[in-house]
Short mmCIF file of C-alpha atoms in Angstrom, two decimals:
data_model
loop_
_atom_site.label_atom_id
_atom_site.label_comp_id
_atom_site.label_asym_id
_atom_site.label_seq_id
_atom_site.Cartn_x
_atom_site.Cartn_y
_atom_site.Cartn_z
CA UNK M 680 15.42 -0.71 -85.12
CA UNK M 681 12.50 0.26 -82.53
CA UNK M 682 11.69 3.87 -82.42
CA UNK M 683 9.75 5.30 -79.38
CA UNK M 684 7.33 7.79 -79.47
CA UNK M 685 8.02 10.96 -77.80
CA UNK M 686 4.69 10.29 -75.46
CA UNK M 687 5.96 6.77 -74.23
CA UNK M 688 9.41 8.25 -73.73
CA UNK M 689 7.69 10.98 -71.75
CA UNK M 690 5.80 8.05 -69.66
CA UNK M 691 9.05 6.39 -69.13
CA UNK M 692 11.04 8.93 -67.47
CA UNK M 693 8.49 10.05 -65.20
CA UNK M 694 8.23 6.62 -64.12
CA UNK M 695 11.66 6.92 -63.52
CA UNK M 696 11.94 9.50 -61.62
CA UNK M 697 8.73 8.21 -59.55
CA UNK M 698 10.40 5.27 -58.81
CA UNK M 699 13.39 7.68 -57.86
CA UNK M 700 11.82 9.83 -55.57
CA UNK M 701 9.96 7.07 -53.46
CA UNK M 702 13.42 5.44 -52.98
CA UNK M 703 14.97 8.41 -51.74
CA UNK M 704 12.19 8.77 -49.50
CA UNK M 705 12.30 5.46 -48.06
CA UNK M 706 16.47 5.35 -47.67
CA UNK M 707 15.49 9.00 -45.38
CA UNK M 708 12.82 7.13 -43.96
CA UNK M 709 14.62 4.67 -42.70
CA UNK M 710 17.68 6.64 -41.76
CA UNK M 711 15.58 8.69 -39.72
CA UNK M 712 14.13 5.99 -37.50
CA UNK M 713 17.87 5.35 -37.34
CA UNK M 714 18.77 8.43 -35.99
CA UNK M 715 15.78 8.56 -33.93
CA UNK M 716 16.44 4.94 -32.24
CA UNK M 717 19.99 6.53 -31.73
CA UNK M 718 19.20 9.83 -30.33
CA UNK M 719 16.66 8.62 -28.06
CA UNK M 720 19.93 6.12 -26.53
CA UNK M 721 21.92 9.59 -26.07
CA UNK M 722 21.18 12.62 -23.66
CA UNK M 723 23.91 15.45 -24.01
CA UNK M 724 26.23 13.79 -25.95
CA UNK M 725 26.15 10.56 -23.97
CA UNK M 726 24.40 7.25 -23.56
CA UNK M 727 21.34 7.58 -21.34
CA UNK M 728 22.02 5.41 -18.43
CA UNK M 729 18.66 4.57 -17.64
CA UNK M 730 17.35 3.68 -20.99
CA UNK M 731 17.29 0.23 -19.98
CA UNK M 732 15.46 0.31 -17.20
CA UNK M 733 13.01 2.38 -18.30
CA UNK M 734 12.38 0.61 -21.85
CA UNK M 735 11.23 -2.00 -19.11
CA UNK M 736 8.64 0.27 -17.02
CA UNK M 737 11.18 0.64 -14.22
CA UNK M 738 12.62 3.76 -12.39
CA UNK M 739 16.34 3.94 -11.49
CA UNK M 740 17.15 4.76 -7.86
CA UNK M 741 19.50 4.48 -4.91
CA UNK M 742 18.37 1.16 -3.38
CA UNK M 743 19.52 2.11 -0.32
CA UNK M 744 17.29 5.19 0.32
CA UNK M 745 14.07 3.72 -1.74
CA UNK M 746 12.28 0.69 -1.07
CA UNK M 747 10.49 -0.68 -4.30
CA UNK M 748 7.18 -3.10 -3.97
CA UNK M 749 8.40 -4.38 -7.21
CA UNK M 750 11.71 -5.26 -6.22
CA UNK M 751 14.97 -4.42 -7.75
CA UNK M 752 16.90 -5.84 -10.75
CA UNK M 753 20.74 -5.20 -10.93
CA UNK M 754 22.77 -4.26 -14.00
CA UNK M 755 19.94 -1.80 -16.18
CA UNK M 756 20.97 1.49 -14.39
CA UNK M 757 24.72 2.31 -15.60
CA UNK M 758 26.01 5.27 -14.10
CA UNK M 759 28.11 6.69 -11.93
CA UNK M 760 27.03 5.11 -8.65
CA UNK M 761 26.93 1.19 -8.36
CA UNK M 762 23.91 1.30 -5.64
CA UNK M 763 21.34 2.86 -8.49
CA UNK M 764 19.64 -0.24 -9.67
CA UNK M 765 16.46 -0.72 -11.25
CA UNK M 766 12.93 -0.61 -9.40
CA UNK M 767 10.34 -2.57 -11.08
CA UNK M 768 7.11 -1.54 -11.92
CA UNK M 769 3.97 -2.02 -9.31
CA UNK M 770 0.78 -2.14 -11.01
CA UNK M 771 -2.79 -1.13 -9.17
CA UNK M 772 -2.81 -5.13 -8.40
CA UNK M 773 0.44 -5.09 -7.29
CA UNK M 774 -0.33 -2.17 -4.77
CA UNK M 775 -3.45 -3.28 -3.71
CA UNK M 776 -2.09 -6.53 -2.77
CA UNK M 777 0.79 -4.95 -1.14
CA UNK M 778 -1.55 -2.72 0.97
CA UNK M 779 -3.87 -5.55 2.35
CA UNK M 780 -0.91 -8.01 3.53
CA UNK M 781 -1.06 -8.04 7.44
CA UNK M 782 2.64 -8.69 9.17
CA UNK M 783 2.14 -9.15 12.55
CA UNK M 784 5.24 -11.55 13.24
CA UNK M 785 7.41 -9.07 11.38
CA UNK M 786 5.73 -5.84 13.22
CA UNK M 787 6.03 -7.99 16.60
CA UNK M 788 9.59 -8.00 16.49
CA UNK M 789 9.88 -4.06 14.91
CA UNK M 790 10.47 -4.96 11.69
CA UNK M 791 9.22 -4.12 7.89
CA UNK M 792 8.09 -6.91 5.38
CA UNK M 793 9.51 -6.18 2.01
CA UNK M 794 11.03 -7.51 -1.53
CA UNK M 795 14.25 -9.32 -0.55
CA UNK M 796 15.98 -7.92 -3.24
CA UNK M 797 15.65 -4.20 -0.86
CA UNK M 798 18.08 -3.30 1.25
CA UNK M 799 17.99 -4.56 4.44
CA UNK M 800 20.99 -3.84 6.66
CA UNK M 801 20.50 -6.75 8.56
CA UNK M 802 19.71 -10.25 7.75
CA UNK M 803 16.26 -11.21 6.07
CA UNK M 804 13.84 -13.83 7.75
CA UNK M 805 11.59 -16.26 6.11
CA UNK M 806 8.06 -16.88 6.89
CA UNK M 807 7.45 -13.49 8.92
CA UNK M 808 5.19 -12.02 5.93
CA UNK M 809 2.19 -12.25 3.96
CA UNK M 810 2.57 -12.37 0.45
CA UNK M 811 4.46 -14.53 -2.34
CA UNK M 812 8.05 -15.92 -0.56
CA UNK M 813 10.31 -13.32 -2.06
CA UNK M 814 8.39 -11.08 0.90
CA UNK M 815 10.50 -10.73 3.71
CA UNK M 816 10.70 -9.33 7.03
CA UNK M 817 13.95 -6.99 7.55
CA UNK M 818 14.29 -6.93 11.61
CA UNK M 819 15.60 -3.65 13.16
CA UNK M 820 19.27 -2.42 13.38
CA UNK M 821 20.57 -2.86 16.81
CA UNK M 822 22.13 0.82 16.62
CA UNK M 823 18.08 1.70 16.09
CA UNK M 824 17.59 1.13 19.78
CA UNK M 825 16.72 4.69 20.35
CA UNK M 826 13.57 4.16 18.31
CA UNK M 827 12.87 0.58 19.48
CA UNK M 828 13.18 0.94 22.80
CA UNK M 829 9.63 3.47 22.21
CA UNK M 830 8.23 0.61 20.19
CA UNK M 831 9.16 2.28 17.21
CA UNK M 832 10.28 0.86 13.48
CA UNK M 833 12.81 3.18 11.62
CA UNK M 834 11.47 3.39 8.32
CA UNK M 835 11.57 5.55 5.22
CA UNK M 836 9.28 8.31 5.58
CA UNK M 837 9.68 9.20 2.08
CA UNK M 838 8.07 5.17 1.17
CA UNK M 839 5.34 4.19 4.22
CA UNK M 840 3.05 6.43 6.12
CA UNK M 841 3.20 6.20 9.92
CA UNK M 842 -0.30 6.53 11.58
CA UNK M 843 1.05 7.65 14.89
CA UNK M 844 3.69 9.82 12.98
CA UNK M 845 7.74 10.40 13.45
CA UNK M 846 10.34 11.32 15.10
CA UNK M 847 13.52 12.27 13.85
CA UNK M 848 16.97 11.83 15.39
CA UNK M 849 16.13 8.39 16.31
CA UNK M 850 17.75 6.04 13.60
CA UNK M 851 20.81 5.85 11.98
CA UNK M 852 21.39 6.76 8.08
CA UNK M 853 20.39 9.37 5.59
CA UNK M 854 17.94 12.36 6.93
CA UNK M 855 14.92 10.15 5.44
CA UNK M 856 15.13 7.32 7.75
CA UNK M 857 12.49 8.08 10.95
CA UNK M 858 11.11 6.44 13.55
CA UNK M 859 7.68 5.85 12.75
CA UNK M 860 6.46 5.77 16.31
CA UNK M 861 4.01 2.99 17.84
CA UNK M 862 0.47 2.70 16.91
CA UNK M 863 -1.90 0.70 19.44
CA UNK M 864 -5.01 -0.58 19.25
CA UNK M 865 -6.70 2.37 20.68
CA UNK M 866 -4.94 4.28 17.89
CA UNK M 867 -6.22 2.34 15.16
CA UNK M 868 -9.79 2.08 16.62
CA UNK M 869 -9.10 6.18 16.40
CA UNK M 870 -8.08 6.03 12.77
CA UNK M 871 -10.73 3.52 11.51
CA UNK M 872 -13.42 5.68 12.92
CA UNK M 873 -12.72 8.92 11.54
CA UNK M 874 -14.51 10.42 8.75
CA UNK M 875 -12.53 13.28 6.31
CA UNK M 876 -15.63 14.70 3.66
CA UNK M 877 -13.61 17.89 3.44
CA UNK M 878 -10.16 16.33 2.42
CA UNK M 879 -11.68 13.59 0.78
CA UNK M 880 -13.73 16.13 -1.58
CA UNK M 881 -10.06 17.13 -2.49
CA UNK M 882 -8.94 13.34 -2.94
CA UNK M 883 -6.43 13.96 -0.27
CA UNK M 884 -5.07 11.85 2.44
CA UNK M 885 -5.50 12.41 6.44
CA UNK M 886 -2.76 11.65 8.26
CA UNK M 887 0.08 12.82 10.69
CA UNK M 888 1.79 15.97 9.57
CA UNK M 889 4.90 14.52 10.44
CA UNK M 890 4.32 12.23 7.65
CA UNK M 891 5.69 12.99 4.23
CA UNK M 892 3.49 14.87 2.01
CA UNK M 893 5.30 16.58 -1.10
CA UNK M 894 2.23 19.19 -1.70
CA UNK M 895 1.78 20.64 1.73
CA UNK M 896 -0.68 20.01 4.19
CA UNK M 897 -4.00 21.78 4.75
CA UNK M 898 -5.53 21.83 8.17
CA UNK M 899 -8.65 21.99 9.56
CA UNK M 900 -10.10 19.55 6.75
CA UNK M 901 -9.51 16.30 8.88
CA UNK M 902 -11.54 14.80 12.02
CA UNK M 903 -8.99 13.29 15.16
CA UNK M 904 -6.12 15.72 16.81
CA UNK M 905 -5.14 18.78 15.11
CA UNK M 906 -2.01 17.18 13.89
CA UNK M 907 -4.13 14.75 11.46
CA UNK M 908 -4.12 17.11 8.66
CA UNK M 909 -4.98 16.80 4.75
CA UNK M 910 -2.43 15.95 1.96
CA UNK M 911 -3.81 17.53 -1.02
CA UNK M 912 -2.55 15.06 -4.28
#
């Protein structure tokens, strides 16, 4: 028979008990990131329908209101309304690229060159924009003719800044659909040539004032009429 000393005995159980302790804290380790992986899938009690989407950059929104430069992807925005789908991401390349495309046949006939998977409430047409294929031109609505008939395009005013600015009352759908009225060569000759020091101090944007602008414009900070006023970001 083996007798151990009190002092090993000692070592023993505290090596025990060590052993105990870091298991315990690893089981609550890991049933915290369990919890956490959960809770962050539930807002309120319920699933978050957007998780999806956003675990992928995106942002979920009604296609038909919001065009998206990335294009949409169906089936990652649950929720209540089937016409929330998933815009994905643009990158500074993406939006560069996007801003230097020139789409003369599409502008020719009043139309705006976009992702095919937007909504267009006509029929797209090939070969009408610059860009990769999946860039398409969406021609006017024939109940637009209101707008067109001026030369305008009804557009989002929310998505695309009009250099000549809007009108509203023009188009048909939601309050955010304007006719962005016609811009000639004169006017952009106008618009290349100013120079905006004071807004651009405030790394602002000149522009209409019947173009969108979420912070309020400032006036008397842009060259041109006194309509072209400063955006503050």
């Amino acid at each position: 028979m083996h007798f151990i000393s009190g002092h090993r005995l000692k070592t023993l159980l505290q090596s025990k008990i060590f052993v105990f302790i870091v298991s315990v804290f690893l089981l609550c380790g890991i049933s915290s990131v369990g919890i956490w992986l959960l809770v962050s899938e539930f807002k309120g009690g319920q699933a978050d329908p957007y998780s999806r989407c956003i675990s992928i950059g995106g942002t979920c929104h009604n296609w038909y209101e919001h065009d998206c430069s990335g294009g949409y992807k169906t089936g990652l925005c649950d929720g209540e309304f089937s016409n929330t789908q998933c815009c994905l991401p643009c990158n500074a390349a993406c939006k560069d690229a996007e801003a230097s495309y020139k789409d003369i046949p599409c502008e020719e006939i009043n139309g705006i060159c976009k992702h095919k998977t937007n909504y267009c409430s006509q029929t797209y047409i090939k070969e009408k924009c610059d860009g990769p294929e999946d860039r398409r031109c969406c021609p006017p609505n024939p109940a637009d003719t209101e707008c067109t008939k001026r030369g305008g395009m009804c557009q989002n005013w929310v998505e695309y800044t009009c250099v000549a600015g809007y009108r509203s009352g023009l188009c048909i759908g939601g309050s955010a659909i304007r006719c962005c009225l016609p811009c000639d060569t004169k006017c952009y000759d106008d618009e290349a040539i100013f120079h905006d020091p004071a807004c651009d101090s405030l790394h602002g944007t000149c522009m209409d004032n019947t173009n969108y602008c979420a912070s309020g414009y400032l006036p008397e900070k842009c060259h041109g009429p006194d309509s072209r006023q400063c955006c503050p970001p």
